[in-house]
PDB file of C-alpha atoms in Angstrom:
ATOM      1  CA  MET V   1     -19.427  -6.277 -42.099  1.00 76.00           C
ATOM      2  CA  TYR V   2     -18.742  -5.822 -38.361  1.00 91.00           C
ATOM      3  CA  LYS V   3     -16.512  -4.313 -36.003  1.00 96.00           C
ATOM      4  CA  VAL V   4     -15.469  -4.301 -32.357  1.00 97.00           C
ATOM      5  CA  THR V   5     -14.919  -2.013 -30.151  1.00 98.00           C
ATOM      6  CA  ASP V   6     -13.230  -2.822 -26.454  1.00 98.00           C
ATOM      7  CA  ASP V   7     -13.069  -0.261 -23.679  1.00 98.00           C
ATOM      8  CA  PHE V   8     -16.447   0.827 -25.494  1.00 98.00           C
ATOM      9  CA  TYR V   9     -17.457   2.874 -21.634  1.00 98.00           C
ATOM     10  CA  THR V  10     -15.374   4.096 -19.251  1.00 98.00           C
ATOM     11  CA  LEU V  11     -14.639   1.566 -16.568  1.00 98.00           C
ATOM     12  CA  THR V  12     -16.760   3.859 -14.001  1.00 98.00           C
ATOM     13  CA  VAL V  13     -19.823   3.891 -16.321  1.00 98.00           C
ATOM     14  CA  PHE V  14     -19.504  -0.194 -17.386  1.00 98.00           C
ATOM     15  CA  ASN V  15     -19.279  -1.077 -13.595  1.00 98.00           C
ATOM     16  CA  ARG V  16     -22.798   1.193 -12.659  1.00 98.00           C
ATOM     17  CA  ILE V  17     -24.216  -0.682 -16.179  1.00 98.00           C
ATOM     18  CA  LEU V  18     -23.586  -4.461 -15.565  1.00 98.00           C
ATOM     19  CA  GLU V  19     -24.563  -3.359 -11.249  1.00 98.00           C
ATOM     20  CA  LEU V  20     -28.064  -2.147 -12.111  1.00 98.00           C
ATOM     21  CA  VAL V  21     -28.785  -5.114 -15.400  1.00 97.00           C
ATOM     22  CA  ARG V  22     -27.392  -7.503 -12.606  1.00 97.00           C
ATOM     23  CA  GLU V  23     -30.306  -6.323 -10.322  1.00 96.00           C
ATOM     24  CA  ARG V  24     -32.410  -7.088 -13.815  1.00 95.00           C
ATOM     25  CA  PRO V  25     -34.376 -10.509 -14.037  1.00 92.00           C
ATOM     26  CA  LEU V  26     -32.969 -13.337 -15.758  1.00 91.00           C
ATOM     27  CA  ASN V  27     -34.046 -14.615 -19.099  1.00 87.00           C
ATOM     28  CA  GLN V  28     -35.204 -17.920 -18.853  1.00 85.00           C
ATOM     29  CA  VAL V  29     -35.198 -20.295 -21.554  1.00 84.00           C
ATOM     30  CA  PRO V  30     -38.634 -20.674 -22.856  1.00 83.00           C
ATOM     31  CA  GLU V  31     -39.597 -24.695 -22.621  1.00 85.00           C
ATOM     32  CA  ASN V  32     -39.307 -25.812 -26.433  1.00 85.00           C
ATOM     33  CA  TYR V  33     -36.543 -22.569 -27.764  1.00 84.00           C
ATOM     34  CA  ASP V  34     -36.366 -22.979 -31.091  1.00 81.00           C
ATOM     35  CA  GLY V  35     -33.223 -20.624 -31.092  1.00 82.00           C
ATOM     36  CA  LYS V  36     -34.608 -17.143 -31.601  1.00 79.00           C
ATOM     37  CA  ARG V  37     -35.330 -14.435 -28.882  1.00 77.00           C
ATOM     38  CA  CYS V  38     -38.518 -13.718 -30.071  1.00 74.00           C
ATOM     39  CA  SER V  39     -39.775 -16.700 -28.236  1.00 69.00           C
ATOM     40  CA  TYR V  40     -39.186 -15.310 -24.758  1.00 69.00           C
ATOM     41  CA  GLY V  41     -42.699 -13.704 -25.123  1.00 64.00           C
ATOM     42  CA  GLU V  42     -42.863 -10.975 -22.266  1.00 65.00           C
ATOM     43  CA  ALA V  43     -39.686 -11.844 -20.379  1.00 67.00           C
ATOM     44  CA  ARG V  44     -37.709 -10.070 -23.346  1.00 81.00           C
ATOM     45  CA  GLN V  45     -36.581  -6.787 -21.499  1.00 92.00           C
ATOM     46  CA  TYR V  46     -36.563  -3.934 -23.211  1.00 92.00           C
ATOM     47  CA  LEU V  47     -35.205   0.077 -21.973  1.00 95.00           C
ATOM     48  CA  THR V  48     -38.005   2.045 -22.480  1.00 94.00           C
ATOM     49  CA  GLN V  49     -38.134   4.948 -20.344  1.00 94.00           C
ATOM     50  CA  GLU V  50     -35.654   7.218 -18.994  1.00 94.00           C
ATOM     51  CA  SER V  51     -33.814   5.564 -15.713  1.00 96.00           C
ATOM     52  CA  GLU V  52     -30.409   5.289 -14.700  1.00 98.00           C
ATOM     53  CA  LEU V  53     -29.641   2.712 -16.431  1.00 98.00           C
ATOM     54  CA  THR V  54     -30.831   4.083 -19.744  1.00 97.00           C
ATOM     55  CA  ASP V  55     -28.917   7.043 -19.553  1.00 96.00           C
ATOM     56  CA  LEU V  56     -25.562   5.208 -18.848  1.00 98.00           C
ATOM     57  CA  ILE V  57     -26.100   2.382 -22.060  1.00 98.00           C
ATOM     58  CA  LEU V  58     -27.508   5.461 -24.299  1.00 97.00           C
ATOM     59  CA  SER V  59     -24.610   7.897 -23.256  1.00 97.00           C
ATOM     60  CA  LYS V  60     -23.002   6.712 -26.183  1.00 97.00           C
ATOM     61  CA  PHE V  61     -25.873   6.105 -28.420  1.00 96.00           C
ATOM     62  CA  LEU V  62     -26.266   9.375 -30.451  1.00 92.00           C
ATOM     63  CA  TYR V  63     -30.410  10.231 -31.264  1.00 92.00           C
ATOM     64  CA  LYS V  64     -30.749  10.096 -34.552  1.00 92.00           C
ATOM     65  CA  ASN V  65     -34.072  11.612 -36.084  1.00 91.00           C
ATOM     66  CA  ASP V  66     -34.627   9.207 -38.615  1.00 91.00           C
ATOM     67  CA  TYR V  67     -34.277   6.616 -36.818  1.00 94.00           C
ATOM     68  CA  ARG V  68     -35.760   5.329 -32.579  1.00 94.00           C
ATOM     69  CA  ARG V  69     -33.110   3.295 -30.266  1.00 96.00           C
ATOM     70  CA  LYS V  70     -34.518  -0.226 -29.612  1.00 95.00           C
ATOM     71  CA  ILE V  71     -32.076  -0.977 -26.218  1.00 97.00           C
ATOM     72  CA  GLU V  72     -32.551  -4.408 -24.863  1.00 95.00           C
ATOM     73  CA  ILE V  73     -30.957  -6.543 -21.407  1.00 96.00           C
ATOM     74  CA  GLY V  74     -30.031  -9.553 -22.104  1.00 93.00           C
ATOM     75  CA  ASN V  75     -29.547 -11.678 -19.294  1.00 93.00           C
ATOM     76  CA  ASP V  76     -30.143 -15.031 -20.976  1.00 90.00           C
ATOM     77  CA  VAL V  77     -29.405 -18.001 -18.417  1.00 90.00           C
ATOM     78  CA  ASN V  78     -28.149 -21.889 -19.361  1.00 89.00           C
ATOM     79  CA  GLY V  79     -29.248 -23.205 -22.754  1.00 88.00           C
ATOM     80  CA  PHE V  80     -29.727 -19.763 -23.922  1.00 89.00           C
ATOM     81  CA  TRP V  81     -28.650 -19.743 -27.996  1.00 87.00           C
ATOM     82  CA  LEU V  82     -29.494 -17.619 -30.795  1.00 90.00           C
ATOM     83  CA  LYS V  83     -29.505 -19.820 -34.583  1.00 88.00           C
ATOM     84  CA  PRO V  84     -27.848 -18.294 -37.731  1.00 88.00           C
ATOM     85  CA  HIS V  85     -29.950 -15.016 -38.432  1.00 86.00           C
ATOM     86  CA  SER V  86     -29.959 -11.610 -40.034  1.00 85.00           C
ATOM     87  CA  ASP V  87     -31.516  -9.444 -37.919  1.00 85.00           C
ATOM     88  CA  HIS V  88     -35.063  -8.278 -39.442  1.00 84.00           C
ATOM     89  CA  SER V  89     -34.553  -5.238 -41.844  1.00 83.00           C
ATOM     90  CA  ALA V  90     -35.962  -1.958 -40.124  1.00 89.00           C
ATOM     91  CA  LYS V  91     -33.125  -2.421 -37.654  1.00 91.00           C
ATOM     92  CA  ARG V  92     -30.477  -0.374 -39.483  1.00 92.00           C
ATOM     93  CA  GLU V  93     -27.919  -0.495 -36.740  1.00 94.00           C
ATOM     94  CA  VAL V  94     -27.143  -3.198 -34.426  1.00 95.00           C
ATOM     95  CA  THR V  95     -24.660  -2.968 -31.441  1.00 97.00           C
ATOM     96  CA  VAL V  96     -24.134  -5.687 -28.673  1.00 97.00           C
ATOM     97  CA  ILE V  97     -22.404  -4.867 -25.285  1.00 98.00           C
ATOM     98  CA  TYR V  98     -20.610  -7.633 -23.812  1.00 98.00           C
ATOM     99  CA  LEU V  99     -21.026  -6.893 -20.437  1.00 98.00           C
ATOM    100  CA  GLU V 100     -20.163 -10.433 -18.257  1.00 96.00           C
ATOM    101  CA  GLY V 101     -20.412 -14.005 -19.565  1.00 94.00           C
ATOM    102  CA  HIS V 102     -17.707 -16.944 -21.038  1.00 92.00           C
ATOM    103  CA  GLU V 103     -15.485 -15.590 -23.615  1.00 92.00           C
ATOM    104  CA  ASN V 104     -16.436 -18.545 -25.719  1.00 91.00           C
ATOM    105  CA  ASN V 105     -19.596 -16.989 -25.975  1.00 92.00           C
ATOM    106  CA  GLY V 106     -19.589 -14.216 -27.854  1.00 95.00           C
ATOM    107  CA  THR V 107     -21.049 -13.582 -31.403  1.00 94.00           C
ATOM    108  CA  THR V 108     -20.438 -16.006 -34.718  1.00 94.00           C
ATOM    109  CA  PHE V 109     -20.616 -14.210 -37.915  1.00 93.00           C
ATOM    110  CA  HIS V 110     -21.417 -16.066 -40.897  1.00 90.00           C
ATOM    111  CA  TYR V 111     -19.945 -15.548 -44.327  1.00 86.00           C
ATOM    112  CA  PRO V 112     -20.387 -17.965 -47.447  1.00 83.00           C
ATOM    113  CA  HIS V 113     -17.115 -20.312 -46.756  1.00 88.00           C
ATOM    114  CA  GLU V 114     -16.680 -19.430 -42.822  1.00 91.00           C
ATOM    115  CA  LEU V 115     -16.940 -17.952 -39.875  1.00 92.00           C
ATOM    116  CA  LYS V 116     -16.011 -15.152 -37.503  1.00 94.00           C
ATOM    117  CA  SER V 117     -16.383 -15.865 -33.928  1.00 94.00           C
ATOM    118  CA  VAL V 118     -15.243 -12.459 -31.837  1.00 97.00           C
ATOM    119  CA  ARG V 119     -14.785 -13.569 -28.148  1.00 97.00           C
ATOM    120  CA  PHE V 120     -17.065 -12.290 -25.469  1.00 96.00           C
ATOM    121  CA  ILE V 121     -14.823 -10.158 -23.304  1.00 98.00           C
ATOM    122  CA  PRO V 122     -16.395  -7.935 -20.651  1.00 98.00           C
ATOM    123  CA  ASN V 123     -17.279  -4.094 -22.516  1.00 98.00           C
ATOM    124  CA  ARG V 124     -16.915  -5.325 -26.311  1.00 98.00           C
ATOM    125  CA  ALA V 125     -18.909  -3.479 -28.018  1.00 98.00           C
ATOM    126  CA  VAL V 126     -19.565  -5.561 -31.449  1.00 98.00           C
ATOM    127  CA  TYR V 127     -21.245  -3.308 -34.323  1.00 97.00           C
ATOM    128  CA  PHE V 128     -22.729  -4.237 -37.474  1.00 93.00           C
ATOM    129  CA  GLU V 129     -25.592  -3.247 -39.913  1.00 89.00           C
ATOM    130  CA  PRO V 130     -27.937  -5.892 -41.134  1.00 85.00           C
ATOM    131  CA  ASP V 131     -28.882  -6.431 -44.296  1.00 77.00           C
ATOM    132  CA  LEU V 132     -32.249  -5.610 -46.225  1.00 71.00           C
ATOM    133  CA  ASN V 133     -33.294 -10.112 -46.470  1.00 68.00           C
ATOM    134  CA  ASP V 134     -35.852 -11.704 -44.951  1.00 65.00           C
ATOM    135  CA  THR V 135     -34.047 -12.445 -41.025  1.00 63.00           C
ATOM    136  CA  TYR V 136     -33.739 -16.310 -41.674  1.00 61.00           C
ATOM    137  CA  ASP V 137     -33.450 -16.187 -45.653  1.00 66.00           C
ATOM    138  CA  ILE V 138     -29.584 -17.828 -46.478  1.00 68.00           C
ATOM    139  CA  LYS V 139     -28.632 -15.242 -48.384  1.00 71.00           C
ATOM    140  CA  SER V 140     -28.616 -12.862 -45.174  1.00 74.00           C
ATOM    141  CA  TRP V 141     -26.063 -12.254 -43.716  1.00 83.00           C
ATOM    142  CA  GLN V 142     -26.304 -14.228 -40.805  1.00 86.00           C
ATOM    143  CA  HIS V 143     -24.474 -14.738 -37.147  1.00 90.00           C
ATOM    144  CA  SER V 144     -25.424 -16.201 -33.584  1.00 90.00           C
ATOM    145  CA  VAL V 145     -24.354 -16.981 -30.235  1.00 92.00           C
ATOM    146  CA  LYS V 146     -24.326 -21.050 -29.941  1.00 90.00           C
ATOM    147  CA  LYS V 147     -25.628 -22.460 -26.690  1.00 89.00           C
ATOM    148  CA  ILE V 148     -24.316 -21.300 -23.220  1.00 85.00           C
ATOM    149  CA  ASP V 149     -23.849 -23.303 -20.378  1.00 84.00           C
ATOM    150  CA  MET V 150     -23.192 -21.731 -17.262  1.00 81.00           C
ATOM    151  CA  ASP V 151     -25.530 -19.460 -15.738  1.00 86.00           C
ATOM    152  CA  VAL V 152     -25.601 -16.318 -17.241  1.00 92.00           C
ATOM    153  CA  ARG V 153     -24.465 -14.204 -19.979  1.00 94.00           C
ATOM    154  CA  ARG V 154     -25.191 -10.061 -19.914  1.00 96.00           C
ATOM    155  CA  THR V 155     -25.325  -8.259 -22.730  1.00 96.00           C
ATOM    156  CA  VAL V 156     -27.215  -4.910 -23.909  1.00 98.00           C
ATOM    157  CA  VAL V 157     -28.279  -4.630 -27.324  1.00 96.00           C
ATOM    158  CA  VAL V 158     -28.840  -1.137 -28.803  1.00 97.00           C
ATOM    159  CA  ASN V 159     -30.390  -1.803 -31.973  1.00 95.00           C
ATOM    160  CA  TYR V 160     -31.258   1.649 -34.363  1.00 96.00           C
ATOM    161  CA  VAL V 161     -34.626   0.910 -35.696  1.00 94.00           C
ATOM    162  CA  ASP V 162     -36.334   2.860 -39.186  1.00 92.00           C
ATOM    163  CA  ASN V 163     -40.031   3.534 -38.657  1.00 89.00           C
ATOM    164  CA  THR V 164     -41.166   0.578 -40.414  1.00 89.00           C
ATOM    165  CA  TRP V 165     -40.005  -1.319 -36.614  1.00 89.00           C
ATOM    166  CA  ARG V 166     -42.877  -2.568 -35.566  1.00 87.00           C
ATOM    167  CA  ASP V 167     -43.053  -2.881 -31.805  1.00 87.00           C
ATOM    168  CA  ILE V 168     -42.781   0.799 -31.672  1.00 89.00           C
ATOM    169  CA  GLU V 169     -43.709   0.377 -27.551  1.00 90.00           C
ATOM    170  CA  ASP V 170     -40.270  -1.161 -27.039  1.00 90.00           C
ATOM    171  CA  CYS V 171     -38.975   1.489 -28.421  1.00 92.00           C
ATOM    172  CA  TYR V 172     -36.899   4.499 -25.971  1.00 91.00           C
ATOM    173  CA  ASP V 173     -37.421   7.292 -28.766  1.00 79.00           C
ATOM    174  CA  ARG V 174     -40.911   7.555 -29.620  1.00 63.00           C
TER     175      ARG V 174
END
């Protein structure tokens, strides 16, 4: 249900993306954080305009007429975690690119009788397609991230969303 690609970007492109992402603010974990990235509120970082960083990230993501691209920067700090969930059904394709972090802080996929964890290796991309179930439906194809206990875990998440996505202002393609 997921695919892993190592050396996703050329080394030059990867290093420049990492340099630009390091210039962005850290995503502070809010008080009473519940394991849902949406509870970050305004601290979430979306790329919604043309920039060098947007161009570099999207160099591996084709424009698709039926979808919009939603790009999120994750400069997540000590205490961040994601509870088991499926992504919103409007997200048709999800790619998480690991930039910087500890190898034990990759994505864990929850299958009926086992957990499969993807090691966090810089410049690794993890691709999957969410199902159409509700985000926290126990029958959904769930994934999670265990609590990090280090300074920062840097990722880029690129989603292709369909026209039912309600937060269109968070997307690059309008």
